[in-house]
Tab-separated table of C-alpha atoms in Angstrom:
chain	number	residue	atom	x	y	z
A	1	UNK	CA	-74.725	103.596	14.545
A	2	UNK	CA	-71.674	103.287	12.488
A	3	UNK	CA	-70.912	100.135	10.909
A	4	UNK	CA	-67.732	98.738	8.975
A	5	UNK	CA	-67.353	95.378	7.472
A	6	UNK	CA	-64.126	93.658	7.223
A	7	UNK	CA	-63.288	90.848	4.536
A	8	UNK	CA	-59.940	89.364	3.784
A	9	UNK	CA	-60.612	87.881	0.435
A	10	UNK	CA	-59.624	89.038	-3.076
A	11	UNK	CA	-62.044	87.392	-5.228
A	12	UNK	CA	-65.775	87.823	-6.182
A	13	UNK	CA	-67.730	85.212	-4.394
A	14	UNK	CA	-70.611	84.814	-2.496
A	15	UNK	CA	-69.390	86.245	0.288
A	16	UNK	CA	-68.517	89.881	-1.640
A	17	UNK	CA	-71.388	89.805	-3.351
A	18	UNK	CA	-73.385	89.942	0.200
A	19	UNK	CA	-70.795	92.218	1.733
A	20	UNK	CA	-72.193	94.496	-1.377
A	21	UNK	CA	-75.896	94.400	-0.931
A	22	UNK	CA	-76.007	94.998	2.994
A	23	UNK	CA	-73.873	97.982	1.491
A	24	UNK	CA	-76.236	99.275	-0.944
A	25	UNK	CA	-78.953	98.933	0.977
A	26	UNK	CA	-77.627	100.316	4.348
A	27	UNK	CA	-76.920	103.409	1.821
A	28	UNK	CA	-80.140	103.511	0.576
A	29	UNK	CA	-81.384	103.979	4.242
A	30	UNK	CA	-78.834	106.935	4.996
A	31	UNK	CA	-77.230	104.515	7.424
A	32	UNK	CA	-72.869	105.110	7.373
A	33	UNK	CA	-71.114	101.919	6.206
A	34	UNK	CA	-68.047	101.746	5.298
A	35	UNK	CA	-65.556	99.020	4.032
A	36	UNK	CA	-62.565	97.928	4.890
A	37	UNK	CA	-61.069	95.407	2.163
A	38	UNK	CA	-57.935	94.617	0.045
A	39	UNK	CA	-57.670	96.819	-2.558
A	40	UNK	CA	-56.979	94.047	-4.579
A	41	UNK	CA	-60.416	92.677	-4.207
A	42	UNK	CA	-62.838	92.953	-7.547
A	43	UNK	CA	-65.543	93.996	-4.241
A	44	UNK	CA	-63.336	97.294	-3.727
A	45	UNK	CA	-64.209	98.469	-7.340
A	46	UNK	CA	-67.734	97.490	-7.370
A	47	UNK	CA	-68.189	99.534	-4.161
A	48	UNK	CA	-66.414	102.533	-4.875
A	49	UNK	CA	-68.915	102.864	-8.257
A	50	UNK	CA	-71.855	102.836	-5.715
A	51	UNK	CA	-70.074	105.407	-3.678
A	52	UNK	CA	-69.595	103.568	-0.736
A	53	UNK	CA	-66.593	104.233	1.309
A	54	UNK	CA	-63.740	101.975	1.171
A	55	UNK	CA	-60.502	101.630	3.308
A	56	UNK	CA	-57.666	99.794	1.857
A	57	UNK	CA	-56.500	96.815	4.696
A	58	UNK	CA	-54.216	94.087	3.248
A	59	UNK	CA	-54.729	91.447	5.890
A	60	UNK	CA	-51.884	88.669	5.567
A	61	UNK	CA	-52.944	87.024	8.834
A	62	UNK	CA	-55.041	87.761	11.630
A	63	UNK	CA	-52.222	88.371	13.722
A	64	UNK	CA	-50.588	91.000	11.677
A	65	UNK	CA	-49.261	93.983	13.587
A	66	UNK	CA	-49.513	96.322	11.049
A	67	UNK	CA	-52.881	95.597	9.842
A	68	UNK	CA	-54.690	95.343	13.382
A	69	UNK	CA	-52.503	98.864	13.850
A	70	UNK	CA	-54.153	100.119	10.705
A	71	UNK	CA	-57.771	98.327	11.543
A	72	UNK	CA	-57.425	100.122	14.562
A	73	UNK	CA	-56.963	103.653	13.272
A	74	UNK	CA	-59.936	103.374	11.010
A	75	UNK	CA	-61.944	102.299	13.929
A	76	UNK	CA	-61.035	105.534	15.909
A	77	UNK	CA	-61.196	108.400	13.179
A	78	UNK	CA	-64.302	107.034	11.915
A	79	UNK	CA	-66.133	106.500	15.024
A	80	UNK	CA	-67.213	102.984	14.208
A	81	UNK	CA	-69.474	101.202	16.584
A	82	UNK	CA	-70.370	98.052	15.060
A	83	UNK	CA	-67.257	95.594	13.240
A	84	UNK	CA	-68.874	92.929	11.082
A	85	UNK	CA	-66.226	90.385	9.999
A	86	UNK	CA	-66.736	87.337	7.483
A	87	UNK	CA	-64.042	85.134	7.435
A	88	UNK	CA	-61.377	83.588	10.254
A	89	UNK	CA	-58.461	85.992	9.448
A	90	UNK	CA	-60.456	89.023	9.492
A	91	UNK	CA	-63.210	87.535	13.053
A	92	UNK	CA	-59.492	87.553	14.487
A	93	UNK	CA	-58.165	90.960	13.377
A	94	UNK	CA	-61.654	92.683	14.052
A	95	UNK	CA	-61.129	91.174	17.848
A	96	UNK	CA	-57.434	91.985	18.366
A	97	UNK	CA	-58.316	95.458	16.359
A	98	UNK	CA	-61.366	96.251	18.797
A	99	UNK	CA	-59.697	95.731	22.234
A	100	UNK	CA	-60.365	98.273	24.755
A	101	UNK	CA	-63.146	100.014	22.427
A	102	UNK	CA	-66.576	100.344	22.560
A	103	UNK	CA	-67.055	98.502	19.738
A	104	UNK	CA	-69.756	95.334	18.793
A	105	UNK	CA	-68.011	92.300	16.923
A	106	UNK	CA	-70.201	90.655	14.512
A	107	UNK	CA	-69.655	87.349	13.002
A	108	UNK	CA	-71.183	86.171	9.584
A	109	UNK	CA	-70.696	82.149	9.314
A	110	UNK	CA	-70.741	81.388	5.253
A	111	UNK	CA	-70.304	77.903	5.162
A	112	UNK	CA	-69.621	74.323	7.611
A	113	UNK	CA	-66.356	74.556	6.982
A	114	UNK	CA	-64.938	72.903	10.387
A	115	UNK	CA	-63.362	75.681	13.075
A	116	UNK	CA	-60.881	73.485	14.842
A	117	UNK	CA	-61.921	73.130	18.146
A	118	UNK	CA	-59.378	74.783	21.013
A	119	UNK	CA	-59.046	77.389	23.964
A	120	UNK	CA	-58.647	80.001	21.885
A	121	UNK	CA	-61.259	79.397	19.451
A	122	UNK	CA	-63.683	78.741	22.281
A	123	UNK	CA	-62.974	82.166	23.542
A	124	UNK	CA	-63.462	84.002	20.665
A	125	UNK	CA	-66.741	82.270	19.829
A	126	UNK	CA	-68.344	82.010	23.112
A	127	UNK	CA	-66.648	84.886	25.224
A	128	UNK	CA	-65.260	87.845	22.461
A	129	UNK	CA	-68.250	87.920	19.613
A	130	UNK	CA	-71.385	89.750	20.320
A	131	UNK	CA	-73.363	88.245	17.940
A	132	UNK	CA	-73.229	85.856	14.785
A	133	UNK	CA	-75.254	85.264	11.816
A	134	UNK	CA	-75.651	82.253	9.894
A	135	UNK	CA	-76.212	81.847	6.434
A	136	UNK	CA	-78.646	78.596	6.983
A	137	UNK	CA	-80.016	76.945	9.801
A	138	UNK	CA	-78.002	73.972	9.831
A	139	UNK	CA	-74.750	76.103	10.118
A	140	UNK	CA	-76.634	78.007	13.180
A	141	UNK	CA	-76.879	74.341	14.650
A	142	UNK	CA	-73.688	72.912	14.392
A	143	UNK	CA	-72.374	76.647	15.627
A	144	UNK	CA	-74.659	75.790	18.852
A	145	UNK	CA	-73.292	72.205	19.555
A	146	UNK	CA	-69.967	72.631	18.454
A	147	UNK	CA	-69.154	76.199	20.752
A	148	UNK	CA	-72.674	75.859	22.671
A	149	UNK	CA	-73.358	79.416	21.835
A	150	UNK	CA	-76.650	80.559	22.949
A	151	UNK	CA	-79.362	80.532	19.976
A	152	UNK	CA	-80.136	84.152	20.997
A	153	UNK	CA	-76.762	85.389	19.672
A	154	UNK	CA	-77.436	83.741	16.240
A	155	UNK	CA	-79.766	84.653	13.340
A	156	UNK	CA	-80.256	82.922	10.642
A	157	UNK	CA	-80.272	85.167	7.344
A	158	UNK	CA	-79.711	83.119	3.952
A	159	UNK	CA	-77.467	85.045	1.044
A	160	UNK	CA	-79.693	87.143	-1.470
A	161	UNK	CA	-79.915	87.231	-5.111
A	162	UNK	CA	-80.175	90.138	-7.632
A	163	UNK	CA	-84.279	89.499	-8.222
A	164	UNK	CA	-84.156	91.983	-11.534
A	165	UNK	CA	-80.520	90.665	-13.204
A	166	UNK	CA	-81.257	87.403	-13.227
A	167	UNK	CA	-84.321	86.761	-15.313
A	168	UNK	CA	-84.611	84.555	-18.126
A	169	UNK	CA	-83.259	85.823	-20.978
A	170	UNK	CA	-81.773	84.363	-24.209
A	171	UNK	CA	-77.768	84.513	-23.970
A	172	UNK	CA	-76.800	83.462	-27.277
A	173	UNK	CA	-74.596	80.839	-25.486
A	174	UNK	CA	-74.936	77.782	-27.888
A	175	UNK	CA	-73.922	80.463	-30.892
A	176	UNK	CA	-70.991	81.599	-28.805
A	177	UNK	CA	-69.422	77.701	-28.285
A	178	UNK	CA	-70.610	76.767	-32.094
A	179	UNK	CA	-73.483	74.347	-31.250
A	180	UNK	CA	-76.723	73.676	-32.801
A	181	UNK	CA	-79.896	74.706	-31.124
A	182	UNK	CA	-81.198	71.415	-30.016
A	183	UNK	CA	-77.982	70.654	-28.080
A	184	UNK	CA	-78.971	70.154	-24.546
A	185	UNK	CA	-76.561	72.103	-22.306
A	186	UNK	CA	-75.703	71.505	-18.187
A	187	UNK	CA	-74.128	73.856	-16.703
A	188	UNK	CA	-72.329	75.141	-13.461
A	189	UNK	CA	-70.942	77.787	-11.924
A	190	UNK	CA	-68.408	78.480	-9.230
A	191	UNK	CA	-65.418	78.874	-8.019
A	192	UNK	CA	-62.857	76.014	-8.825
A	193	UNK	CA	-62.419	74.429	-5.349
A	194	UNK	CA	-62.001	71.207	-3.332
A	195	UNK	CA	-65.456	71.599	-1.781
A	196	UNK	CA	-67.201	72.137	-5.356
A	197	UNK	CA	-66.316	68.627	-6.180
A	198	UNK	CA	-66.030	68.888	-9.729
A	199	UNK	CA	-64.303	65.672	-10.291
A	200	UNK	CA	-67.723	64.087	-9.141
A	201	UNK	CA	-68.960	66.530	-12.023
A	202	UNK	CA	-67.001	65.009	-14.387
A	203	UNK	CA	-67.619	62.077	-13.348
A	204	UNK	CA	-70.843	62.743	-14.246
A	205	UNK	CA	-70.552	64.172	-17.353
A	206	UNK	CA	-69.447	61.294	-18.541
A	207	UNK	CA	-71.785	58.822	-17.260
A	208	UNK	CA	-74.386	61.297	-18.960
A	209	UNK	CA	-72.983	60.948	-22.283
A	210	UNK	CA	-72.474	57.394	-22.293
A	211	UNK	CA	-76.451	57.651	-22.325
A	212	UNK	CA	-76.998	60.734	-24.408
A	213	UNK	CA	-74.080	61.752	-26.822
A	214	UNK	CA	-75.699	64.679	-27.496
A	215	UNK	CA	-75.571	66.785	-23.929
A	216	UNK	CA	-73.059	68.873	-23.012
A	217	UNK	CA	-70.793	70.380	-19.992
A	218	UNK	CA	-70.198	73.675	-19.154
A	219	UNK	CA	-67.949	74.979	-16.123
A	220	UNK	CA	-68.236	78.877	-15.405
A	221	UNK	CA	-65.723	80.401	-13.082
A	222	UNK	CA	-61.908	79.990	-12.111
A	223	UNK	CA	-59.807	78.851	-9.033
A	224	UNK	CA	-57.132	76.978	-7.758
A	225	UNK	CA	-57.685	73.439	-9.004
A	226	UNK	CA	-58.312	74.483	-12.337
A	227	UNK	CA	-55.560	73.091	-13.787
A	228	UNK	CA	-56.054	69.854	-12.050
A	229	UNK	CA	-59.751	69.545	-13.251
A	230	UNK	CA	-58.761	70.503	-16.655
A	231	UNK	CA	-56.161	67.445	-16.703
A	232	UNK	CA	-59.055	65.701	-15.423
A	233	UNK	CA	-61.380	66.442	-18.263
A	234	UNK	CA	-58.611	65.336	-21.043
A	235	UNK	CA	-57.639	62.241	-18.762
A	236	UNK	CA	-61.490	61.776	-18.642
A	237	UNK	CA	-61.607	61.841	-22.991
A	238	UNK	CA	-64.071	64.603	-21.926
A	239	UNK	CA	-62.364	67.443	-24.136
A	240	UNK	CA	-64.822	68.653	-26.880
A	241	UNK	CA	-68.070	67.574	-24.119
A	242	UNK	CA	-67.068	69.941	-21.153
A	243	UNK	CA	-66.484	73.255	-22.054
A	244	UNK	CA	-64.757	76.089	-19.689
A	245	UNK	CA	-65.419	79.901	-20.107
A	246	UNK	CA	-63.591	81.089	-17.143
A	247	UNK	CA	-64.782	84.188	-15.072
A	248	UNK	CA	-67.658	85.502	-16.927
A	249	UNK	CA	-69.518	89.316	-16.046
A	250	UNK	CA	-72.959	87.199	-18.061
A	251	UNK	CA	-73.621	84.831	-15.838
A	252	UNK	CA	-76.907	85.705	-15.780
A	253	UNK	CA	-77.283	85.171	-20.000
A	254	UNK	CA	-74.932	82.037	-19.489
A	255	UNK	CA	-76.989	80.277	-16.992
A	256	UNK	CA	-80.625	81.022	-19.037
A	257	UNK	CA	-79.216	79.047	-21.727
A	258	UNK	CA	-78.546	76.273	-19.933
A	259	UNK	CA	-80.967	73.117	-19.889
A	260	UNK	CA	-80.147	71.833	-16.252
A	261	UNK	CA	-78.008	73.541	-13.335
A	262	UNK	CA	-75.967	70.822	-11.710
A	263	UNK	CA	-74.187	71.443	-8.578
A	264	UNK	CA	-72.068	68.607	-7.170
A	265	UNK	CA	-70.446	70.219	-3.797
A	266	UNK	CA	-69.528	68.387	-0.725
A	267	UNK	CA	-69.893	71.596	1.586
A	268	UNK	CA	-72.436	74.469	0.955
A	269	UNK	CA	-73.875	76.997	3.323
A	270	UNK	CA	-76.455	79.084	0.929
A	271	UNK	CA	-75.484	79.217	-2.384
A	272	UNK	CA	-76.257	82.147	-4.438
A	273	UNK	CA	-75.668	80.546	-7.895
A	274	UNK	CA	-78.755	77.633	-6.940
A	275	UNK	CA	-81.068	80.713	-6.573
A	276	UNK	CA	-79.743	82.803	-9.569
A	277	UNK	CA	-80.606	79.350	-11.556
A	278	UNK	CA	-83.881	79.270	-9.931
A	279	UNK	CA	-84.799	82.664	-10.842
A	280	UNK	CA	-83.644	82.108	-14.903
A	281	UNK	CA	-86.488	79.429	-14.811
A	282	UNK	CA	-83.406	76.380	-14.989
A	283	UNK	CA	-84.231	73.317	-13.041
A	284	UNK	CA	-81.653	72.506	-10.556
A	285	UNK	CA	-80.010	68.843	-9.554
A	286	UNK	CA	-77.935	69.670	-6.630
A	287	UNK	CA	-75.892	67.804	-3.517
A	288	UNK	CA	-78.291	67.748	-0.720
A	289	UNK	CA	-75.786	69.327	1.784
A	290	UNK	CA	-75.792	72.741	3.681
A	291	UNK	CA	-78.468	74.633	3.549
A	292	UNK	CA	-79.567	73.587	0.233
A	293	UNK	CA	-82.709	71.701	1.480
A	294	UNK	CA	-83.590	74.803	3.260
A	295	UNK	CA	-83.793	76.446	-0.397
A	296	UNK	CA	-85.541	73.615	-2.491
A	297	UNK	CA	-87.540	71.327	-1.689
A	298	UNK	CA	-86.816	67.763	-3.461
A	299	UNK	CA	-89.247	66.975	-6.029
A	300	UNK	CA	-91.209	70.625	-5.527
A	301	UNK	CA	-88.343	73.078	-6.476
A	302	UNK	CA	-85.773	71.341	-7.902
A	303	UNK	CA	-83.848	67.875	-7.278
A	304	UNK	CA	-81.961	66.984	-4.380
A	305	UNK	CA	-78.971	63.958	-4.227
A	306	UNK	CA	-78.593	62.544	-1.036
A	307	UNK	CA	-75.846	60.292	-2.359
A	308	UNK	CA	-72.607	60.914	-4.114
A	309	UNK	CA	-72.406	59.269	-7.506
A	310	UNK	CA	-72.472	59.459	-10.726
A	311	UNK	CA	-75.706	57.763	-11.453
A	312	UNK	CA	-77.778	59.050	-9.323
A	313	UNK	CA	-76.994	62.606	-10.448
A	314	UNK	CA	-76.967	61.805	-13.891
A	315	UNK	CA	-80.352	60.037	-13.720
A	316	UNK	CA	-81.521	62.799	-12.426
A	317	UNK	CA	-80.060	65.376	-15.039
A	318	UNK	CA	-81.409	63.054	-17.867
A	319	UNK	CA	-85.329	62.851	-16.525
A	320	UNK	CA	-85.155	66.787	-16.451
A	321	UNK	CA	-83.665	66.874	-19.390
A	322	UNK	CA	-86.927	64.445	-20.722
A	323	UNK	CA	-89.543	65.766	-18.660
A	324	UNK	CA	-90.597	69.420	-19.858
A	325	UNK	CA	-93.961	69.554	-18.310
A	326	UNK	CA	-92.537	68.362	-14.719
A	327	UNK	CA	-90.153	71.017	-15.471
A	328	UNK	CA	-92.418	73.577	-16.256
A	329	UNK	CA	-94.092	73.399	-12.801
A	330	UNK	CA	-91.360	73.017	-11.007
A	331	UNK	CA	-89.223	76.179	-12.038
A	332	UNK	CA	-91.851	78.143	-11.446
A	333	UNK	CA	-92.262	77.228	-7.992
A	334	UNK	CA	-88.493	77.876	-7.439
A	335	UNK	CA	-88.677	81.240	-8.924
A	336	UNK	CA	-91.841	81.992	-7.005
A	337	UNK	CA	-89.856	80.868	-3.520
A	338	UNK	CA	-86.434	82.925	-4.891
A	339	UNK	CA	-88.462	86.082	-5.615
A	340	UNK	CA	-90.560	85.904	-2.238
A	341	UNK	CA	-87.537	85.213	0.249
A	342	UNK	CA	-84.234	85.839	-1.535
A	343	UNK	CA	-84.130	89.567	-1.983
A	344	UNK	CA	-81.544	91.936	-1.863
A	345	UNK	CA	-84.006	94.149	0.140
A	346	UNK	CA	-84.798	90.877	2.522
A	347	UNK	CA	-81.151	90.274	3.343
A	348	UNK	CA	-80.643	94.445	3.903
A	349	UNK	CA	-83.755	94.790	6.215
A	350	UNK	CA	-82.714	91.510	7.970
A	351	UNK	CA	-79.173	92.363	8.878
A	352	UNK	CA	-80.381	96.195	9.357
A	353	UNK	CA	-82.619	94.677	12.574
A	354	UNK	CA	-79.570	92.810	13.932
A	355	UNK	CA	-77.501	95.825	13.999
A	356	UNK	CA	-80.467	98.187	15.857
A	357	UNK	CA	-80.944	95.286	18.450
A	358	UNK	CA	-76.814	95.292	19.139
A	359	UNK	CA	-77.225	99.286	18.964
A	360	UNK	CA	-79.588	99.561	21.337
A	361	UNK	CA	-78.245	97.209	24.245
């Protein structure tokens, strides 16, 4: 069994990070993996430090000639027999890539982002992929009725967090931004992006501080609308209150000095950053979308907001924020759930059994 994953992005996200630990551990167990990436992707350094073997595949669509050539190539001269893709561009280029091979495609679905629904579509999902995983259940049902897959060729595996990194520890953040000690601080972090809905984070922010003066915002992480949600924050009068640090390698000291992790996305499929807050002890408000309610339970392991406003995620900030005993018990629990289902080693053993049942058809 010779595996190779395929990823056309070139930034760190949830997605590389998961690419990496199926990696590591598949390594650890002495089975080959190899990965074929941009070399342009932070995930191409990170690997090559572990020793894992890295091709260099610059995919600029999925119907690039010189990249399926190239796909191809690798596929041949390093006997691979099982293609794991992540995204569209690269599901495509793994199929066009493996034509004519003996090869298993592999599909890993990240988030409910909508896959427009034609002939050709239909054919890849139902007809050219021998298996998919999902990140959460609810993506592995909308994957069933939107392409009627069969529920045998999905598993559900949620994304894994790094259980020994991310334990509470204190980050010195309120030092770094020039704050007093009693300032309460909320906190996210992700990349800058339409389905994060950070305006509805600023939003608020400032509904927040028309209550409590005191709190304040901080945004960790970079992306395309950053610009636009910096504009927003002046247009907002939100300057001095929300404070951006950018891309960050402490995200794990960051997010233990923050009071409350808010989360305000419209889409989610498993989100890593919930479960790093988790597992720092940080209570969590977050959008009840994706598979988030398949990670906390409302009211048990953190707070869930079915609706999207202001006030109801601000109330809900500000009765953490007041209630440290309900706190207490409640993080906890979430770290409890994080450490006992969230695991590098859990993911790695999970996807390991998917590949041995594909191996051994």
């Amino acid at each position: 069994m010779r595996i190779l994953h395929i990823n056309a992005g070139e930034v760190w996200s949830g997605i590389e990070q998961r690419i990496l630990f199926i990696a590591r551990y598949l390594k650890e167990k002495r089975v080959y993996c190899a990965l074929a990436i941009s070399p342009f992707s932070p995930l191409w350094k990170k690997a090559e430090k572990e020793g894992i073997k890295v091709f260099p595949l610059k995919i600029k669509s999925e119907f690039s000639l010189p990249s399926i050539f190239k796909l191809r190539k690798i596929i041949r001269e390093e006997g691979i027999t099982l293609l794991h893709t992540h995204r569209s561009s690269d599901h495509w280029l793994g199929f066009w890539a493996s034509r004519g091979l003996e090869i298993m495609l592999i599909r890993t679905r990240h988030n409910l982002t909508p896959i427009p629904k034609n002939p050709f579509n239909y054919f890849l999902y139902q007809k050219a992929t021998h298996h998919f995983i999902a990140v959460a259940e609810i993506i592995k049902r909308a994957m069933i009725e939107d392409f009627k897959i069969p529920p045998s060729k999905i598993t559900t595996i949620h994304s894994a967090v790094d259980i020994e990194k991310f334990k509470r520890q204190k980050g010195g953040l309120r030092e770094e931004l020039g704050f007093p000690s009693n300032i309460p601080l909320v906190g996210t972090v992700g990349r800058i992006r339409d389905h994060k809905d950070y305006p509805l984070f600023l939003e608020t922010a400032r509904w927040i501080l028309e209550r409590n003066p005191k709190v304040r915002f901080v945004i960790v992480g970079e992306g395309p609308l950053e610009g636009y949600i910096r504009k927003l924050t002046r247009d907002f009068q939100l300057d001095n209150k929300v404070i951006f640090l950018g891309k960050r390698e402490d995200v794990e000291k960051i997010v233990s000095d923050f009071d409350v992790f808010l989360l305000t996305s419209k889409i989610e499929g498993s989100p890593a950053v919930i479960k790093e807050a988790m597992l720092c002890g940080i209570p969590v408000v977050a959008s009840k979308v994706g598979g988030i309610p398949e990670i906390i339970e409302n009211g048990k392991e953190g707070v869930l907001i079915s609706r999207r406003n202001p006030e109801d995620f601000g109330r809900a900030v500000l009765e953490l924020l007041d209630q440290k005993e309900k706190v207490k018990k409640m993080v906890e629990k979430a770290r409890k759930k994080v450490r006992e289902n969230y695991s590098p080693e859990i993911l790695g053993k999970e996807t390991l059994e998917v590949y041995e049942r594909l191996h051994q058809r």
